[in-house]
Short mmCIF file of C-alpha atoms and ligand atoms in Angstrom, two decimals:
data_model
loop_
_atom_site.label_atom_id
_atom_site.label_comp_id
_atom_site.label_asym_id
_atom_site.label_seq_id
_atom_site.Cartn_x
_atom_site.Cartn_y
_atom_site.Cartn_z
CA MET A 289 -26.19 11.98 1.93
CA LEU A 290 -26.19 11.26 -1.81
CA LYS A 291 -24.58 14.61 -2.61
CA GLY A 292 -23.21 17.45 -0.51
CA LYS A 293 -21.39 17.55 2.81
CA VAL A 294 -20.46 14.15 4.17
CA SER A 295 -18.06 12.63 6.71
CA LEU A 296 -17.07 9.29 8.21
CA ASP A 297 -18.88 10.06 11.47
CA VAL A 298 -20.60 6.81 12.43
CA THR A 299 -23.00 8.52 14.81
CA ASN A 300 -25.02 9.75 11.81
CA LEU A 301 -26.36 7.07 9.46
CA ASP A 302 -27.02 9.79 6.84
CA ASN A 303 -23.28 9.82 6.16
CA PHE A 304 -23.58 6.33 4.66
CA GLU A 305 -26.70 6.84 2.57
CA TYR A 306 -24.65 6.86 -0.62
CA ASP A 307 -22.81 3.65 0.32
CA MET A 308 -26.01 1.84 1.32
CA SER A 309 -27.94 3.02 -1.71
CA LYS A 310 -25.25 1.98 -4.21
CA CYS A 311 -25.13 -1.68 -3.18
CA ILE A 312 -25.90 -3.60 -6.37
CA LYS A 313 -26.29 -6.97 -4.68
CA CYS A 314 -23.35 -8.42 -6.59
CA LYS A 315 -22.43 -10.45 -3.46
CA GLY A 316 -18.74 -9.70 -3.73
CA CYS A 317 -19.07 -9.33 0.03
CA TYR A 318 -20.36 -12.90 0.37
CA TRP A 319 -18.01 -14.92 -1.83
CA VAL A 320 -14.27 -15.03 -1.38
CA ASP A 321 -12.24 -13.56 -4.24
CA HIS A 322 -12.90 -15.90 -7.15
CA ILE A 323 -9.26 -16.66 -7.86
CA TYR A 324 -8.93 -18.13 -4.36
CA MET A 325 -12.00 -20.36 -4.62
CA SER A 326 -10.99 -23.96 -4.30
CA GLY A 327 -14.41 -25.47 -4.87
CA VAL A 328 -17.72 -25.62 -3.06
CA ASN A 329 -16.21 -25.71 0.40
CA PHE A 330 -14.66 -22.58 1.85
CA SER A 331 -15.99 -20.30 -0.88
CA THR A 332 -17.89 -17.79 1.26
CA ARG A 333 -16.50 -15.02 3.42
CA CYS A 334 -19.58 -13.83 5.34
CA PRO A 335 -20.28 -16.01 8.41
CA SER A 336 -23.69 -14.44 8.99
CA ALA A 337 -25.16 -15.01 5.53
CA THR A 338 -23.52 -18.44 5.28
CA ARG A 339 -25.06 -19.50 8.58
CA TYR A 340 -28.55 -18.07 8.23
CA LEU A 341 -28.95 -18.58 4.45
CA PHE A 342 -31.13 -15.55 4.06
CA ASP A 343 -30.20 -12.35 2.22
CA SER A 344 -31.06 -10.01 5.10
CA TYR A 345 -28.06 -11.40 6.97
CA GLY A 346 -25.56 -10.50 4.26
CA ALA A 347 -24.18 -6.99 3.92
CA TYR A 348 -26.43 -6.52 0.87
CA GLY A 349 -29.49 -7.18 3.06
CA LYS A 350 -28.31 -4.89 5.81
CA MET A 351 -27.60 -2.10 3.30
CA ARG A 352 -31.23 -2.33 2.17
CA ILE A 353 -32.43 -2.38 5.76
CA GLY A 354 -30.35 0.74 6.41
CA MET A 355 -31.91 2.53 3.43
CA ALA A 356 -35.40 1.52 4.53
CA MET A 357 -34.67 2.86 8.03
CA LEU A 358 -33.37 6.15 6.66
CA GLU A 359 -36.48 6.52 4.53
CA GLY A 360 -38.80 5.57 7.40
CA ARG A 361 -40.04 2.45 5.61
CA MET A 362 -39.09 -0.03 8.31
CA GLU A 363 -39.95 -0.48 11.99
CA TYR A 364 -37.77 -2.26 14.52
CA SER A 365 -38.65 -5.89 15.26
CA ASP A 366 -36.90 -8.80 16.97
CA GLU A 367 -35.96 -10.21 13.58
CA LEU A 368 -34.52 -6.88 12.46
CA LEU A 369 -32.36 -6.64 15.59
CA LYS A 370 -31.18 -10.19 15.01
CA THR A 371 -30.00 -9.35 11.48
CA LEU A 372 -28.09 -6.35 12.84
CA TYR A 373 -26.45 -8.19 15.73
CA ALA A 374 -25.98 -11.77 14.47
CA CYS A 375 -22.99 -10.44 12.55
CA THR A 376 -19.42 -10.41 13.76
CA LEU A 377 -18.54 -7.04 12.21
CA CYS A 378 -15.62 -9.01 10.83
CA GLY A 379 -14.90 -6.69 7.93
CA ALA A 380 -14.90 -9.45 5.30
CA CYS A 381 -17.80 -7.80 3.48
CA ASP A 382 -16.06 -4.42 3.56
CA VAL A 383 -12.92 -5.82 1.96
CA GLY A 384 -14.97 -7.76 -0.61
CA CYS A 385 -17.07 -4.76 -1.52
CA LYS A 386 -14.07 -2.51 -1.86
CA ARG A 387 -12.68 -4.88 -4.47
CA ASN A 388 -15.72 -3.93 -6.55
CA LEU A 389 -17.43 -0.70 -5.57
CA ASP A 390 -15.38 0.86 -2.77
CA LEU A 391 -18.42 1.32 -0.53
CA GLU A 392 -18.06 1.90 3.23
CA ILE A 393 -19.83 -1.26 4.40
CA GLU A 394 -18.19 -1.81 7.81
CA LEU A 395 -18.84 1.78 8.84
CA SER A 396 -22.47 1.49 7.66
CA LEU A 397 -22.92 -1.61 9.83
CA GLU A 398 -21.43 0.17 12.84
CA ALA A 399 -23.63 3.23 12.22
CA LEU A 400 -26.72 1.00 12.05
CA ARG A 401 -26.00 -0.42 15.52
CA ILE A 402 -25.31 3.04 16.93
CA LYS A 403 -28.65 4.20 15.52
CA ALA A 404 -30.42 1.17 17.02
CA VAL A 405 -29.05 2.09 20.46
CA LYS A 406 -29.92 5.78 19.97
CA ASP A 407 -33.46 4.76 19.01
CA GLY A 408 -33.73 2.82 22.28
CA LYS A 409 -33.97 -0.60 20.56
CA GLY A 410 -30.43 -1.98 20.75
CA PRO A 411 -28.32 -3.62 21.90
CA MET A 412 -29.48 -7.17 22.72
CA PRO A 413 -30.37 -7.95 26.36
CA GLU A 414 -27.21 -10.09 26.76
CA HIS A 415 -25.09 -7.12 25.68
CA LYS A 416 -26.70 -4.88 28.27
CA LYS A 417 -25.69 -7.31 31.03
CA VAL A 418 -22.04 -7.30 29.90
CA ALA A 419 -22.10 -3.52 29.51
CA GLN A 420 -23.23 -3.18 33.10
CA LYS A 421 -20.28 -5.30 34.23
CA ILE A 422 -17.85 -3.18 32.21
CA ILE A 423 -19.25 0.04 33.64
CA THR A 424 -19.39 -1.07 37.28
CA LYS A 425 -16.45 -3.49 37.56
CA HIS A 426 -14.25 -2.23 34.69
CA ASN A 427 -14.06 -5.72 33.16
CA ARG A 428 -16.42 -7.66 30.95
CA PHE A 429 -16.74 -10.63 33.28
CA GLY A 430 -17.95 -8.72 36.34
CA SER A 431 -14.97 -10.10 38.29
CA PRO A 432 -13.51 -8.12 41.21
CA HIS A 433 -11.45 -5.23 39.87
CA GLN A 434 -8.71 -5.85 42.45
CA ASN A 435 -8.01 -9.24 40.82
CA ARG A 436 -6.95 -7.69 37.53
CA ASN A 437 -3.21 -8.21 38.09
CA LYS A 438 -3.55 -11.67 39.62
CA TRP A 439 -2.01 -13.18 36.47
CA LEU A 440 1.39 -11.74 37.47
CA THR A 441 3.78 -14.32 38.85
CA LYS A 442 6.89 -13.61 40.93
CA ASP A 443 9.29 -14.56 38.14
CA ILE A 444 7.99 -11.75 35.88
CA LYS A 445 9.85 -8.44 35.95
CA VAL A 446 7.70 -5.33 35.55
CA ALA A 447 9.37 -1.91 35.39
CA GLU A 448 8.15 1.16 37.30
CA ARG A 449 8.73 3.27 34.18
CA ALA A 450 9.40 2.10 30.64
CA ASP A 451 8.81 3.14 27.04
CA VAL A 452 6.60 0.09 26.52
CA LEU A 453 3.28 -0.19 28.34
CA TYR A 454 1.60 -3.59 28.16
CA PHE A 455 -2.19 -3.20 28.14
CA VAL A 456 -3.26 -6.68 29.21
CA GLY A 457 -6.99 -6.51 28.47
CA CYS A 458 -9.84 -8.28 30.31
CA SER A 459 -9.43 -11.72 28.71
CA ALA A 460 -5.71 -12.14 29.36
CA ALA A 461 -6.08 -10.62 32.83
CA TYR A 462 -8.95 -12.82 34.02
CA THR A 463 -9.63 -15.86 31.83
CA ASN A 464 -6.46 -16.34 29.77
CA PRO A 465 -3.58 -15.61 32.16
CA GLU A 466 -1.39 -17.93 30.07
CA ILE A 467 -1.39 -15.25 27.35
CA ALA A 468 -0.50 -12.41 29.73
CA ARG A 469 2.26 -14.47 31.34
CA ALA A 470 3.69 -15.62 28.01
CA THR A 471 3.71 -12.03 26.70
CA ALA A 472 5.46 -10.72 29.83
CA LYS A 473 8.03 -13.54 29.76
CA ILE A 474 8.79 -12.94 26.09
CA LEU A 475 9.46 -9.27 26.87
CA ASN A 476 11.66 -10.25 29.81
CA ALA A 477 13.57 -12.73 27.64
CA ALA A 478 14.15 -10.10 24.96
CA GLY A 479 15.37 -7.58 27.53
CA THR A 480 12.53 -5.19 26.68
CA PRO A 481 11.44 -3.41 29.87
CA PHE A 482 7.70 -2.87 30.16
CA MET A 483 5.28 -1.28 32.59
CA LEU A 484 1.60 -1.85 33.27
CA MET A 485 -1.22 0.69 33.54
CA PRO A 486 -1.42 2.10 37.10
CA ASP A 487 -5.11 1.16 37.07
CA GLU A 488 -6.15 -0.77 33.96
CA TRP A 489 -9.82 -0.74 32.92
CA CYS A 490 -11.57 -2.63 30.13
CA CYS A 491 -10.93 -1.21 26.65
CA GLY A 492 -14.69 -1.14 26.02
CA ASN A 493 -14.53 -3.15 22.81
CA MET A 494 -17.94 -4.69 23.39
CA LEU A 495 -19.55 -1.34 24.17
CA TYR A 496 -18.48 0.14 20.85
CA SER A 497 -19.19 -3.05 18.94
CA VAL A 498 -22.84 -3.16 20.00
CA GLY A 499 -23.43 0.54 19.33
CA MET A 500 -23.13 1.97 22.86
CA ILE A 501 -20.93 4.77 21.63
CA ASP A 502 -21.47 7.24 24.49
CA GLU A 503 -20.27 4.74 27.10
CA ALA A 504 -17.45 3.53 24.82
CA ARG A 505 -16.28 7.11 24.17
CA GLU A 506 -16.10 7.85 27.89
CA LEU A 507 -13.84 4.83 28.35
CA ALA A 508 -11.75 5.86 25.34
CA LYS A 509 -11.16 9.31 26.82
CA ARG A 510 -10.29 7.89 30.23
CA ASN A 511 -7.94 5.22 28.88
CA VAL A 512 -6.11 7.41 26.36
CA GLU A 513 -5.54 10.08 29.00
CA ALA A 514 -4.27 7.45 31.45
CA VAL A 515 -1.72 6.14 28.93
CA ARG A 516 -0.59 9.66 27.98
CA LYS A 517 0.07 10.39 31.66
CA THR A 518 2.44 7.43 31.94
CA GLY A 519 4.66 8.86 29.19
CA ALA A 520 4.70 5.51 27.35
CA LYS A 521 5.89 5.65 23.75
CA THR A 522 4.46 2.27 22.80
CA LEU A 523 1.22 0.66 23.88
CA LEU A 524 1.57 -3.09 23.49
CA LEU A 525 -1.38 -5.46 23.14
CA SER A 526 -1.56 -9.24 23.02
CA CYS A 527 -5.27 -9.16 22.11
CA ALA A 528 -6.33 -8.42 18.52
CA GLU A 529 -9.68 -6.97 19.60
CA GLY A 530 -7.97 -4.60 22.03
CA TYR A 531 -5.40 -3.67 19.38
CA HIS A 532 -8.14 -2.70 16.95
CA MET A 533 -9.98 -0.78 19.67
CA TRP A 534 -6.95 1.33 20.58
CA LYS A 535 -5.65 1.77 17.06
CA VAL A 536 -8.88 2.33 15.15
CA ASP A 537 -12.03 2.71 17.25
CA TYR A 538 -10.58 5.06 19.90
CA PRO A 539 -9.30 7.54 17.30
CA LYS A 540 -12.61 7.14 15.41
CA MET A 541 -14.63 8.00 18.52
CA LEU A 542 -12.30 10.83 19.56
CA ASN A 543 -12.24 12.24 16.00
CA ILE A 544 -8.45 12.14 15.79
CA SER A 545 -5.95 10.20 13.69
CA THR A 546 -4.23 7.10 15.02
CA ASP A 547 -0.99 9.12 14.78
CA ASP A 548 -2.42 11.76 17.15
CA LEU A 549 -2.89 9.36 20.06
CA GLY A 550 0.52 10.40 21.37
CA PHE A 551 1.86 6.83 21.50
CA LYS A 552 2.26 3.98 19.05
CA VAL A 553 -0.18 1.05 19.23
CA VAL A 554 1.64 -2.24 18.60
CA HIS A 555 0.54 -5.86 18.68
CA LEU A 556 2.84 -8.46 20.22
CA THR A 557 3.42 -10.03 16.79
CA GLU A 558 4.71 -6.74 15.37
CA LEU A 559 7.12 -6.28 18.28
CA VAL A 560 8.38 -9.87 18.32
CA ASP A 561 8.88 -9.90 14.55
CA GLU A 562 11.01 -6.78 14.87
CA LEU A 563 12.99 -8.25 17.79
CA ILE A 564 13.68 -11.44 15.83
CA LYS A 565 14.79 -9.49 12.76
CA LYS A 566 17.11 -7.32 14.91
CA GLU A 567 18.41 -10.55 16.50
CA ALA A 568 17.35 -9.30 19.94
CA LEU A 569 15.22 -12.41 20.37
CA LYS A 570 16.11 -15.91 19.25
CA LEU A 571 13.64 -18.73 18.85
CA THR A 572 15.81 -21.78 19.26
CA ARG A 573 13.80 -24.61 20.79
CA PRO A 574 12.01 -26.80 18.29
CA VAL A 575 8.23 -27.06 18.31
CA ASP A 576 7.58 -30.06 16.12
CA MET A 577 4.13 -29.44 14.78
CA ARG A 578 2.20 -28.92 11.58
CA LEU A 579 0.06 -25.90 12.27
CA THR A 580 -2.11 -23.35 10.58
CA TYR A 581 -2.49 -19.66 11.31
CA HIS A 582 -5.87 -17.99 11.74
CA ASP A 583 -5.93 -14.30 10.77
CA SER A 584 -7.92 -12.65 13.56
CA CYS A 585 -10.10 -10.04 11.84
CA SER A 586 -9.10 -7.26 14.22
CA LEU A 587 -5.38 -7.74 13.65
CA SER A 588 -5.67 -8.21 9.91
CA ARG A 589 -8.19 -6.58 7.56
CA LEU A 590 -9.69 -4.29 10.23
CA SER A 591 -6.47 -2.92 11.64
CA GLU A 592 -5.39 -0.21 9.22
CA PRO A 593 -4.91 3.14 11.00
CA TRP A 594 -7.78 5.60 11.24
CA THR A 595 -7.83 9.10 9.78
CA PRO A 596 -10.92 11.30 10.17
CA TRP A 597 -12.31 12.65 6.93
CA LYS A 598 -15.00 15.11 5.94
CA GLY A 599 -15.73 16.72 2.60
CA GLU A 600 -18.21 16.92 -0.23
CA ARG A 601 -19.73 14.24 -2.43
CA GLY A 602 -20.46 15.30 -5.97
CA LYS A 603 -21.36 13.78 -9.33
CA TRP A 604 -20.81 10.02 -9.76
CA GLY A 605 -20.20 9.77 -6.03
CA MET A 606 -16.81 11.46 -6.34
CA VAL A 607 -15.58 12.89 -3.06
CA SER A 608 -13.37 15.85 -2.38
CA PRO A 609 -10.85 16.06 -0.80
CA GLY A 610 -9.65 12.60 -1.76
CA LEU A 611 -10.42 9.87 0.74
CA GLU A 612 -7.83 7.22 1.44
CA ARG A 613 -9.96 4.09 1.83
CA ARG A 614 -9.15 1.43 4.38
CA ARG A 615 -9.27 -1.63 2.12
CA GLY A 616 -7.74 -4.17 4.48
CA SER A 617 -4.53 -4.89 2.61
CA GLY A 618 -2.44 -2.93 5.13
CA GLY A 619 -3.26 -5.18 8.07
CA VAL A 620 -0.83 -7.27 10.10
CA TYR A 621 -0.51 -10.40 7.94
CA GLN A 622 3.16 -11.14 7.43
CA GLN A 623 4.63 -10.62 10.89
CA PRO A 624 2.83 -13.54 12.60
CA ARG A 625 3.68 -15.80 9.66
CA ASP A 626 7.35 -14.78 9.78
CA ILE A 627 7.43 -15.49 13.53
CA ILE A 628 5.90 -18.94 13.05
CA LYS A 629 8.36 -19.73 10.27
CA ALA A 630 11.24 -18.67 12.55
CA ILE A 631 10.35 -21.40 15.06
CA PRO A 632 12.43 -24.51 14.41
CA GLY A 633 10.40 -27.65 13.74
CA VAL A 634 7.17 -25.87 12.83
CA GLU A 635 5.52 -26.55 9.50
CA LEU A 636 3.09 -23.77 8.57
CA VAL A 637 0.21 -24.81 6.35
CA GLU A 638 -2.19 -22.14 5.14
CA MET A 639 -5.94 -22.48 5.16
CA ILE A 640 -7.79 -21.83 1.94
CA ARG A 641 -9.35 -18.64 3.24
CA MET A 642 -6.43 -16.57 4.46
CA LYS A 643 -5.39 -12.96 5.00
CA GLU A 644 -8.12 -10.59 3.68
CA ASN A 645 -10.32 -13.58 2.79
CA ALA A 646 -10.07 -15.27 6.19
CA PHE A 647 -13.29 -16.59 7.72
CA CYS A 648 -14.03 -15.04 11.13
CA CYS A 649 -13.90 -17.35 14.19
CA GLY A 650 -17.35 -16.06 15.17
CA ALA A 651 -16.56 -14.86 18.68
CA GLY A 652 -16.21 -11.12 18.54
CA ARG A 653 -18.18 -7.90 18.51
CA GLY A 654 -20.99 -9.10 20.75
CA THR A 655 -21.81 -12.29 18.84
CA GLN A 656 -20.65 -14.79 21.43
CA GLU A 657 -22.77 -13.15 24.13
CA ALA A 658 -26.02 -12.85 22.18
CA PHE A 659 -25.74 -15.67 19.62
CA PRO A 660 -23.52 -18.39 21.11
CA ASP A 661 -24.83 -21.03 18.67
CA PHE A 662 -23.76 -18.85 15.73
CA ALA A 663 -20.35 -18.21 17.32
CA ALA A 664 -19.85 -21.96 17.84
CA TRP A 665 -20.98 -22.73 14.28
CA ALA A 666 -18.45 -20.26 12.81
CA ALA A 667 -15.63 -21.79 14.89
CA GLU A 668 -16.66 -25.26 13.69
CA GLN A 669 -16.39 -24.10 10.07
CA ARG A 670 -12.91 -22.76 10.68
CA LEU A 671 -11.73 -25.86 12.54
CA PHE A 672 -13.00 -27.98 9.67
CA GLU A 673 -10.94 -25.84 7.30
CA ALA A 674 -7.87 -26.24 9.52
CA ARG A 675 -8.30 -30.03 9.60
CA THR A 676 -8.82 -30.12 5.85
CA VAL A 677 -5.32 -28.73 5.26
CA GLY A 678 -3.91 -31.28 7.68
CA ALA A 679 -3.10 -29.01 10.61
CA GLU A 680 -2.47 -30.53 14.03
CA ALA A 681 -2.95 -27.15 15.65
CA ILE A 682 -4.50 -23.76 14.96
CA VAL A 683 -2.79 -20.60 16.15
CA ALA A 684 -4.51 -17.27 16.78
CA THR A 685 -3.44 -13.84 17.97
CA CYS A 686 -6.47 -13.06 20.11
CA PRO A 687 -7.89 -14.66 23.26
CA TRP A 688 -11.40 -14.39 21.79
CA CYS A 689 -10.45 -16.60 18.84
CA LYS A 690 -8.46 -18.98 21.01
CA ASP A 691 -11.29 -19.47 23.50
CA ASN A 692 -13.95 -19.94 20.85
CA PHE A 693 -11.87 -22.50 18.95
CA ALA A 694 -10.82 -24.31 22.13
CA LYS A 695 -14.36 -24.51 23.49
CA VAL A 696 -15.80 -25.88 20.25
CA ALA A 697 -12.88 -28.29 19.71
CA LYS A 698 -13.41 -29.67 23.23
CA GLU A 699 -17.18 -29.93 22.93
CA ASN A 700 -16.93 -31.71 19.58
CA GLY A 701 -14.06 -33.94 20.65
CA GLU A 702 -11.90 -32.58 17.82
CA ASN A 703 -8.35 -33.77 17.56
CA ILE A 704 -6.79 -30.35 17.06
CA LYS A 705 -4.79 -28.19 19.44
CA VAL A 706 -5.45 -24.49 19.88
CA TYR A 707 -2.79 -21.94 20.83
CA ASP A 708 -2.28 -18.26 21.14
CA ILE A 709 0.85 -17.18 19.30
CA SER A 710 2.41 -15.91 22.56
CA GLU A 711 2.41 -19.48 23.94
CA LEU A 712 4.12 -20.76 20.83
CA ILE A 713 6.80 -18.06 20.94
CA LEU A 714 7.47 -18.74 24.62
CA ALA A 715 7.71 -22.48 23.97
CA SER A 716 10.46 -21.80 21.44
CA ILE A 717 12.32 -19.59 23.91
CA GLU A 718 11.91 -21.68 27.03
CA GLY A 719 11.15 -25.13 25.74
S1 SF4 B 889 -20.11 -6.32 -2.54
FE1 SF4 B 889 -20.94 -4.30 -1.99
S2 SF4 B 889 -22.27 -3.81 -3.72
FE2 SF4 B 889 -21.91 -6.00 -3.86
S3 SF4 B 889 -23.61 -6.91 -2.72
FE3 SF4 B 889 -21.95 -6.65 -1.26
S4 SF4 B 889 -22.34 -4.68 -0.27
FE4 SF4 B 889 -23.56 -4.76 -2.16
S1 SF4 B 890 -19.30 -8.06 9.02
FE1 SF4 B 890 -18.82 -10.23 8.60
S2 SF4 B 890 -20.61 -11.37 9.39
FE2 SF4 B 890 -21.24 -9.20 9.23
S3 SF4 B 890 -22.20 -9.01 7.21
FE3 SF4 B 890 -20.04 -8.47 6.96
S4 SF4 B 890 -19.00 -10.40 6.36
FE4 SF4 B 890 -21.03 -10.92 7.21
#
C-alpha cells in the first residue's frame, strides 16, 4: 500500500509495498556502518549477498522481487525460492536500512516467505520434513516426546510451583543437554526456584521462520495458554531463537503486544546479569581464557519487544499514528558482556563486527536445514573473525550458534573452543 490504510500484518505483502518500492539500492543493508569498517575484511553485514555475490540475494534484490510479485511480473522458480530461503533472516539488513531510510525490511522478508507458502510454493522440501517432525513429535528432531526431560539429572532441583518457568527448547532438551543442565544449576546456585512446563512442546521457531504461519500460530496459542495456566511471572529461555520467538514472533502472530503476554520473557543472560548486580550470584572461580562474544541475532538486534500497529500512510510516506520502529539498538547487548567481564581470569576481546553490526553465524531460520553449505560458510567467516582478534574461544547465547560454530571448527580442524554462555557461568560458579 503506497498510501492509505496499512498495518504491520505480515500475512499480507501489500502492507510492505511502500517499504519494498522505496529501496534505493544504496546497500546500507549490505555494508557494515562505515565508521566501523576496518578494511576489506569484515566489511559486509549480509551473509546471503556476501556468499552468493549476486544482487538478488541482498535485501535490495529481494525488495525488487517482492515488488515484481505484487505486480504479477514474476513467476516462482527454483532460483527464486533459493533467494528467498538462502537468507538467515538475521535482521542485519533491517538495522542497516533503518540507519538510512527506515524501511521495514525484515518484515517484508518474512511476508515474502508467508506468501510463498500461501501460494503453495514454499517452504523448501527440507523444511517440510522438519515441520512434520514438529507437528507430530513436538520437537524439531523427530525424537520421542517422552525423552524431552531426559536432560534432568538427580542433582538438579525443580520446583512444583515457582515464579520462574524455564522453557528449555528442543535443542537444549535433546541435543545440547549441557546448556539445559548448566542453566538449571545456575538457578539452583543462585537460590532462584524454577519450574518446567507440565508438557513442553517445540516453540515452532522454524515453522514461523519458513513462512508456515498457520501451523506456527497454532503452536503459539497452545504454548502461551499453557504458560498462562502455570501462573508463571517470568518465562526464562537459554536459547536466543526461542527467546525471540516468545518475545516477538508469538505476540506478532497473536496480534498482541509483548507486554500483553501475561508474563515476562527473559533470557538467561538478563537474569544472571541482574543476579550478579544484586550480589545474589557470585562468579568467583577463574576461567583463564581470551575469548570473544558472538551477538546471536535473535538476542540482539531482533529482540526488541513487539507492538502491533495499524494506521494510514500519507504524503511522503508519513504514517499516522506515529510508529515506533524497531531499529535494533534496544537488544540485549550489554548484559552478556557484563557477565563475561565479571568472570575472573577472562579477557574479552571484541570482534570487528559486533552488536547491531554482528555477522550472523548462519544457522538459523531454516538455513541450516535447506542450505547447510551456506550455514557452514557463514560460521567459517565468523570463526575467522574470532581468530583474527586473537580469541581462544567464542561464546554464544544460543545452541544454534554454538552447534554451527562447533561443527565447522571440528570439521576444519580449527584451534578455537566454542561455548554457550551458560557453561562459562557455571564454570565460574563450580570450577
Ligand atoms: S539499505 Fe534499504 S534502501 Fe538501501 S539498498 Fe538496502 S534495503 Fe534498499
Ligand atoms: S536477513 Fe540477513 S542474510 Fe537475509 S538479506 Fe538480510 S542481512 Fe542478508
